PDB file of C-alpha atoms in Angstrom:
ATOM      1  CA  TYR Q   1       0.000   0.000   0.000  1.00 52.00           C
ATOM      2  CA  GLN Q   2       2.711   2.487   0.986  1.00 57.00           C
ATOM      3  CA  ARG Q   3       4.605   1.887  -2.266  1.00 59.00           C
ATOM      4  CA  ARG Q   4       1.416   2.471  -4.264  1.00 60.00           C
ATOM      5  CA  VAL Q   5       0.657   5.751  -2.435  1.00 55.00           C
ATOM      6  CA  HIS Q   6       4.242   6.973  -2.835  1.00 59.00           C
ATOM      7  CA  GLY Q   7       4.242   5.982  -6.515  1.00 61.00           C
ATOM      8  CA  GLY Q   8       0.914   7.743  -7.058  1.00 64.00           C
ATOM      9  CA  ALA Q   9       2.239  10.921  -5.450  1.00 65.00           C
ATOM     10  CA  TRP Q  10       5.360  10.755  -7.602  1.00 74.00           C
ATOM     11  CA  HIS Q  11       3.316  10.317 -10.783  1.00 77.00           C
ATOM     12  CA  LEU Q  12       1.078  13.219  -9.834  1.00 76.00           C
ATOM     13  CA  GLN Q  13       4.144  15.421  -9.335  1.00 81.00           C
ATOM     14  CA  ALA Q  14       5.547  14.293 -12.692  1.00 86.00           C
ATOM     15  CA  VAL Q  15       2.280  15.191 -14.447  1.00 84.00           C
ATOM     16  CA  TRP Q  16       2.271  18.549 -12.645  1.00 82.00           C
ATOM     17  CA  VAL Q  17       5.808  19.319 -13.863  1.00 87.00           C
ATOM     18  CA  VAL Q  18       5.006  18.381 -17.465  1.00 88.00           C
ATOM     19  CA  ILE Q  19       1.827  20.484 -17.503  1.00 88.00           C
ATOM     20  CA  MET Q  20       3.579  23.482 -15.948  1.00 88.00           C
ATOM     21  CA  CYS Q  21       6.461  23.215 -18.412  1.00 88.00           C
ATOM     22  CA  LEU Q  22       4.302  22.879 -21.544  1.00 87.00           C
ATOM     23  CA  PRO Q  23       5.047  26.401 -22.840  1.00 89.00           C
ATOM     24  CA  VAL Q  24       8.778  25.981 -22.273  1.00 88.00           C
ATOM     25  CA  LEU Q  25       8.782  22.517 -23.845  1.00 86.00           C
ATOM     26  CA  LEU Q  26       6.930  23.926 -26.841  1.00 85.00           C
ATOM     27  CA  ILE Q  27       9.390  26.799 -27.274  1.00 83.00           C
ATOM     28  CA  ASN Q  28      12.411  24.518 -26.895  1.00 83.00           C
ATOM     29  CA  ASN Q  29      10.989  22.090 -29.446  1.00 82.00           C
ATOM     30  CA  LYS Q  30      10.894  24.688 -32.243  1.00 77.00           C
ATOM     31  CA  PRO Q  31      13.803  25.407 -34.596  1.00 76.00           C
ATOM     32  CA  ALA Q  32      15.895  28.509 -33.961  1.00 71.00           C
ATOM     33  CA  GLN Q  33      14.389  30.158 -37.063  1.00 69.00           C
ATOM     34  CA  ALA Q  34      11.074  30.403 -35.206  1.00 66.00           C
ATOM     35  CA  TYR Q  35      12.671  33.138 -33.089  1.00 70.00           C
ATOM     36  CA  SER Q  36      13.937  35.374 -35.861  1.00 73.00           C
ATOM     37  CA  ARG Q  37      12.599  38.578 -34.308  1.00 82.00           C
ATOM     38  CA  ILE Q  38      11.214  39.947 -31.060  1.00 88.00           C
ATOM     39  CA  THR Q  39       7.563  40.954 -31.294  1.00 91.00           C
ATOM     40  CA  ALA Q  40       5.223  43.027 -29.147  1.00 95.00           C
ATOM     41  CA  VAL Q  41       3.761  39.734 -27.893  1.00 93.00           C
ATOM     42  CA  ASP Q  42       7.227  38.697 -26.686  1.00 92.00           C
ATOM     43  CA  VAL Q  43       7.665  41.998 -24.876  1.00 96.00           C
ATOM     44  CA  LEU Q  44       4.218  41.706 -23.271  1.00 97.00           C
ATOM     45  CA  GLY Q  45       4.928  38.128 -22.185  1.00 96.00           C
ATOM     46  CA  TRP Q  46       8.302  38.987 -20.659  1.00 96.00           C
ATOM     47  CA  ILE Q  47       6.829  42.007 -18.855  1.00 98.00           C
ATOM     48  CA  LEU Q  48       4.113  39.751 -17.391  1.00 98.00           C
ATOM     49  CA  TRP Q  49       6.767  37.207 -16.422  1.00 97.00           C
ATOM     50  CA  LEU Q  50       8.982  39.873 -14.829  1.00 98.00           C
ATOM     51  CA  VAL Q  51       6.138  41.465 -12.852  1.00 98.00           C
ATOM     52  CA  GLY Q  52       5.025  38.009 -11.687  1.00 98.00           C
ATOM     53  CA  PHE Q  53       8.547  36.977 -10.736  1.00 98.00           C
ATOM     54  CA  VAL Q  54       9.180  40.199  -8.803  1.00 98.00           C
ATOM     55  CA  CYS Q  55       5.826  39.930  -6.996  1.00 98.00           C
ATOM     56  CA  GLU Q  56       6.516  36.340  -5.967  1.00 97.00           C
ATOM     57  CA  VAL Q  57      10.082  36.999  -4.804  1.00 98.00           C
ATOM     58  CA  VAL Q  58       9.244  40.218  -2.953  1.00 98.00           C
ATOM     59  CA  ALA Q  59       6.173  38.679  -1.280  1.00 98.00           C
ATOM     60  CA  ASP Q  60       8.102  35.573  -0.218  1.00 98.00           C
ATOM     61  CA  THR Q  61      10.981  37.710   1.071  1.00 98.00           C
ATOM     62  CA  GLN Q  62       8.604  39.948   3.024  1.00 98.00           C
ATOM     63  CA  LYS Q  63       6.839  36.954   4.554  1.00 97.00           C
ATOM     64  CA  HIS Q  64      10.136  35.308   5.487  1.00 97.00           C
ATOM     65  CA  ALA Q  65      11.347  38.504   7.194  1.00 97.00           C
ATOM     66  CA  PHE Q  66       7.982  38.883   8.959  1.00 97.00           C
ATOM     67  CA  ARG Q  67       8.086  35.329  10.289  1.00 95.00           C
ATOM     68  CA  ALA Q  68      11.727  35.673  11.354  1.00 96.00           C
ATOM     69  CA  ASP Q  69      10.786  38.472  13.761  1.00 96.00           C
ATOM     70  CA  ALA Q  70       9.737  36.895  17.078  1.00 95.00           C
ATOM     71  CA  ALA Q  71       7.462  39.872  17.770  1.00 96.00           C
ATOM     72  CA  ASN Q  72       5.239  38.676  14.902  1.00 95.00           C
ATOM     73  CA  ARG Q  73       4.831  35.126  16.218  1.00 92.00           C
ATOM     74  CA  HIS Q  74       1.042  35.219  16.621  1.00 91.00           C
ATOM     75  CA  LYS Q  75       0.319  37.925  14.042  1.00 94.00           C
ATOM     76  CA  PHE Q  76      -0.713  37.871  10.400  1.00 94.00           C
ATOM     77  CA  ILE Q  77       1.246  39.737   7.752  1.00 95.00           C
ATOM     78  CA  ARG Q  78      -0.444  42.808   6.323  1.00 94.00           C
ATOM     79  CA  ASN Q  79       2.368  45.094   5.260  1.00 94.00           C
ATOM     80  CA  GLY Q  80       4.280  45.441   2.000  1.00 96.00           C
ATOM     81  CA  LEU Q  81       2.656  43.555  -0.864  1.00 98.00           C
ATOM     82  CA  TRP Q  82       0.529  41.747   1.735  1.00 97.00           C
ATOM     83  CA  ALA Q  83      -1.377  45.009   2.254  1.00 97.00           C
ATOM     84  CA  TRP Q  84      -2.278  44.913  -1.445  1.00 97.00           C
ATOM     85  CA  SER Q  85      -3.253  41.225  -1.666  1.00 98.00           C
ATOM     86  CA  ARG Q  86      -3.742  38.357   0.773  1.00 97.00           C
ATOM     87  CA  HIS Q  87      -1.755  36.082  -1.555  1.00 97.00           C
ATOM     88  CA  PRO Q  88       0.633  38.243  -3.624  1.00 98.00           C
ATOM     89  CA  ASN Q  89       3.086  35.363  -4.000  1.00 97.00           C
ATOM     90  CA  TYR Q  90       0.409  33.243  -5.707  1.00 97.00           C
ATOM     91  CA  PHE Q  91      -0.543  36.186  -7.906  1.00 97.00           C
ATOM     92  CA  GLY Q  92       3.097  36.394  -8.986  1.00 97.00           C
ATOM     93  CA  GLU Q  93       3.337  32.650  -9.621  1.00 95.00           C
ATOM     94  CA  ILE Q  94       0.247  32.641 -11.821  1.00 96.00           C
ATOM     95  CA  LEU Q  95       1.291  35.804 -13.668  1.00 97.00           C
ATOM     96  CA  LEU Q  96       4.770  34.532 -14.504  1.00 95.00           C
ATOM     97  CA  TRP Q  97       3.334  31.333 -16.047  1.00 94.00           C
ATOM     98  CA  ILE Q  98       0.861  33.428 -18.044  1.00 96.00           C
ATOM     99  CA  GLY Q  99       3.811  35.503 -19.267  1.00 96.00           C
ATOM    100  CA  ILE Q 100       5.819  32.468 -20.365  1.00 94.00           C
ATOM    101  CA  THR Q 101       2.781  31.091 -22.166  1.00 95.00           C
ATOM    102  CA  VAL Q 102       2.144  34.412 -23.923  1.00 95.00           C
ATOM    103  CA  VAL Q 103       5.745  34.342 -25.214  1.00 92.00           C
ATOM    104  CA  ALA Q 104       5.211  30.786 -26.441  1.00 90.00           C
ATOM    105  CA  THR Q 105       2.239  31.869 -28.600  1.00 91.00           C
ATOM    106  CA  ASN Q 106       4.682  33.338 -31.116  1.00 86.00           C
ATOM    107  CA  VAL Q 107       5.797  29.853 -32.089  1.00 86.00           C
ATOM    108  CA  PHE Q 108       2.368  28.210 -32.079  1.00 86.00           C
ATOM    109  CA  GLU Q 109       1.782  26.415 -35.355  1.00 85.00           C
ATOM    110  CA  ALA Q 110      -0.567  23.518 -34.684  1.00 87.00           C
ATOM    111  CA  PRO Q 111      -3.920  23.841 -32.924  1.00 90.00           C
ATOM    112  CA  THR Q 112      -2.577  21.521 -30.229  1.00 89.00           C
ATOM    113  CA  ASP Q 113       0.077  24.121 -29.354  1.00 89.00           C
ATOM    114  CA  TRP Q 114      -2.666  26.068 -27.571  1.00 92.00           C
ATOM    115  CA  LEU Q 115      -2.618  23.296 -24.975  1.00 91.00           C
ATOM    116  CA  ALA Q 116       0.329  25.226 -23.532  1.00 92.00           C
ATOM    117  CA  PHE Q 117      -2.307  27.393 -21.815  1.00 93.00           C
ATOM    118  CA  LEU Q 118      -2.974  24.398 -19.588  1.00 92.00           C
ATOM    119  CA  SER Q 119       0.114  25.563 -17.683  1.00 91.00           C
ATOM    120  CA  PRO Q 120      -1.265  28.806 -16.214  1.00 93.00           C
ATOM    121  CA  ILE Q 121      -4.764  27.300 -15.991  1.00 93.00           C
ATOM    122  CA  PHE Q 122      -3.420  24.347 -14.003  1.00 90.00           C
ATOM    123  CA  SER Q 123      -1.460  26.738 -11.786  1.00 90.00           C
ATOM    124  CA  MET Q 124      -4.624  28.751 -11.112  1.00 93.00           C
ATOM    125  CA  VAL Q 125      -6.697  25.649 -10.364  1.00 92.00           C
ATOM    126  CA  ILE Q 126      -4.117  24.254  -7.933  1.00 89.00           C
ATOM    127  CA  LEU Q 127      -3.393  27.545  -6.158  1.00 91.00           C
ATOM    128  CA  LEU Q 128      -6.926  28.955  -6.100  1.00 93.00           C
ATOM    129  CA  GLY Q 129      -9.010  25.838  -5.785  1.00 91.00           C
ATOM    130  CA  VAL Q 130      -7.036  22.957  -4.324  1.00 85.00           C
ATOM    131  CA  SER Q 131      -4.012  23.497  -2.142  1.00 84.00           C
ATOM    132  CA  GLY Q 132      -2.883  27.109  -1.949  1.00 89.00           C
ATOM    133  CA  VAL Q 133      -5.530  29.683  -1.128  1.00 94.00           C
ATOM    134  CA  PRO Q 134      -8.222  27.377   0.330  1.00 93.00           C
ATOM    135  CA  MET Q 135      -5.833  25.765   2.826  1.00 93.00           C
ATOM    136  CA  LEU Q 136      -4.225  29.027   3.894  1.00 94.00           C
ATOM    137  CA  GLU Q 137      -7.524  30.911   4.160  1.00 95.00           C
ATOM    138  CA  ARG Q 138      -9.008  28.111   6.277  1.00 94.00           C
ATOM    139  CA  ARG Q 139      -5.966  28.046   8.573  1.00 94.00           C
ATOM    140  CA  SER Q 140      -5.973  31.847   8.855  1.00 95.00           C
ATOM    141  CA  LEU Q 141      -9.655  31.896   9.785  1.00 94.00           C
ATOM    142  CA  GLU Q 142      -8.990  29.302  12.492  1.00 95.00           C
ATOM    143  CA  ARG Q 143      -6.141  31.396  13.907  1.00 94.00           C
ATOM    144  CA  TRP Q 144      -7.388  34.959  13.552  1.00 95.00           C
ATOM    145  CA  GLY Q 145     -11.040  34.685  12.492  1.00 93.00           C
ATOM    146  CA  LYS Q 146     -12.318  36.366  15.662  1.00 95.00           C
ATOM    147  CA  ASP Q 147      -9.723  39.136  15.538  1.00 94.00           C
ATOM    148  CA  PRO Q 148     -11.411  42.372  14.341  1.00 94.00           C
ATOM    149  CA  GLU Q 149      -8.166  43.455  12.658  1.00 94.00           C
ATOM    150  CA  TYR Q 150      -8.072  40.248  10.645  1.00 96.00           C
ATOM    151  CA  GLN Q 151     -11.773  40.540   9.801  1.00 95.00           C
ATOM    152  CA  TRP Q 152     -11.136  44.047   8.459  1.00 96.00           C
ATOM    153  CA  TYR Q 153      -8.108  42.798   6.494  1.00 96.00           C
ATOM    154  CA  LEU Q 154     -10.137  39.912   5.044  1.00 95.00           C
ATOM    155  CA  GLU Q 155     -12.994  42.180   3.982  1.00 95.00           C
ATOM    156  CA  ASN Q 156     -10.819  44.951   2.532  1.00 96.00           C
ATOM    157  CA  THR Q 157      -7.851  43.182   0.957  1.00 96.00           C
ATOM    158  CA  PRO Q 158      -8.299  41.309  -2.316  1.00 97.00           C
ATOM    159  CA  CYS Q 159      -7.566  37.618  -2.222  1.00 96.00           C
ATOM    160  CA  LEU Q 160      -5.284  37.534  -5.272  1.00 97.00           C
ATOM    161  CA  VAL Q 161      -5.057  40.491  -7.666  1.00 97.00           C
ATOM    162  CA  PRO Q 162      -3.318  43.352  -5.846  1.00 97.00           C
ATOM    163  CA  ARG Q 163      -4.867  46.781  -5.499  1.00 96.00           C
ATOM    164  CA  PRO Q 164      -3.818  49.735  -3.368  1.00 95.00           C
ATOM    165  CA  PRO Q 165      -4.738  49.154   0.267  1.00 92.00           C
ATOM    166  CA  LYS Q 166      -7.846  50.760   1.690  1.00 86.00           C
ATOM    167  CA  ARG Q 167      -7.353  53.202   4.518  1.00 84.00           C
ATOM    168  CA  ARG Q 168      -8.823  52.301   7.816  1.00 77.00           C
ATOM    169  CA  ASP Q 169     -10.984  55.053   9.263  1.00 69.00           C
TER     170      ASP Q 169
END
């Protein structure tokens, strides 16, 4: 039984990696001539990737620094990018995969190439519907759900897509 469960988990991870890498695999499978010039679509895709990458790195760095401070032991993070979104790291992760996939569209030839969009879609499904946001939101509600500060944060801070923080009156 244990071998079957471990093997199943490994296969699931392998499928996850392949799906997430579809745009990169598609790009790497094309001849060099497919990349003869940089287009506006390339620029848009790399900007999306860069913004996503920066959001994810900055959010993760801010959360690491927040958790490293003993004074924050029983608190929730709500400064930096975390004032703009409750999950800015997940926003960045999803956005960077959208960016990579947008870049890949320049080398799409066959209708099946559009399957590369399974990468950001899969990322969104996993992070927004399966493991990321639902688990963290549930755990946060258990910890701070009765805290008026957290209730205000929850009601006034978007779950994913950042926006300037609301001022508390």
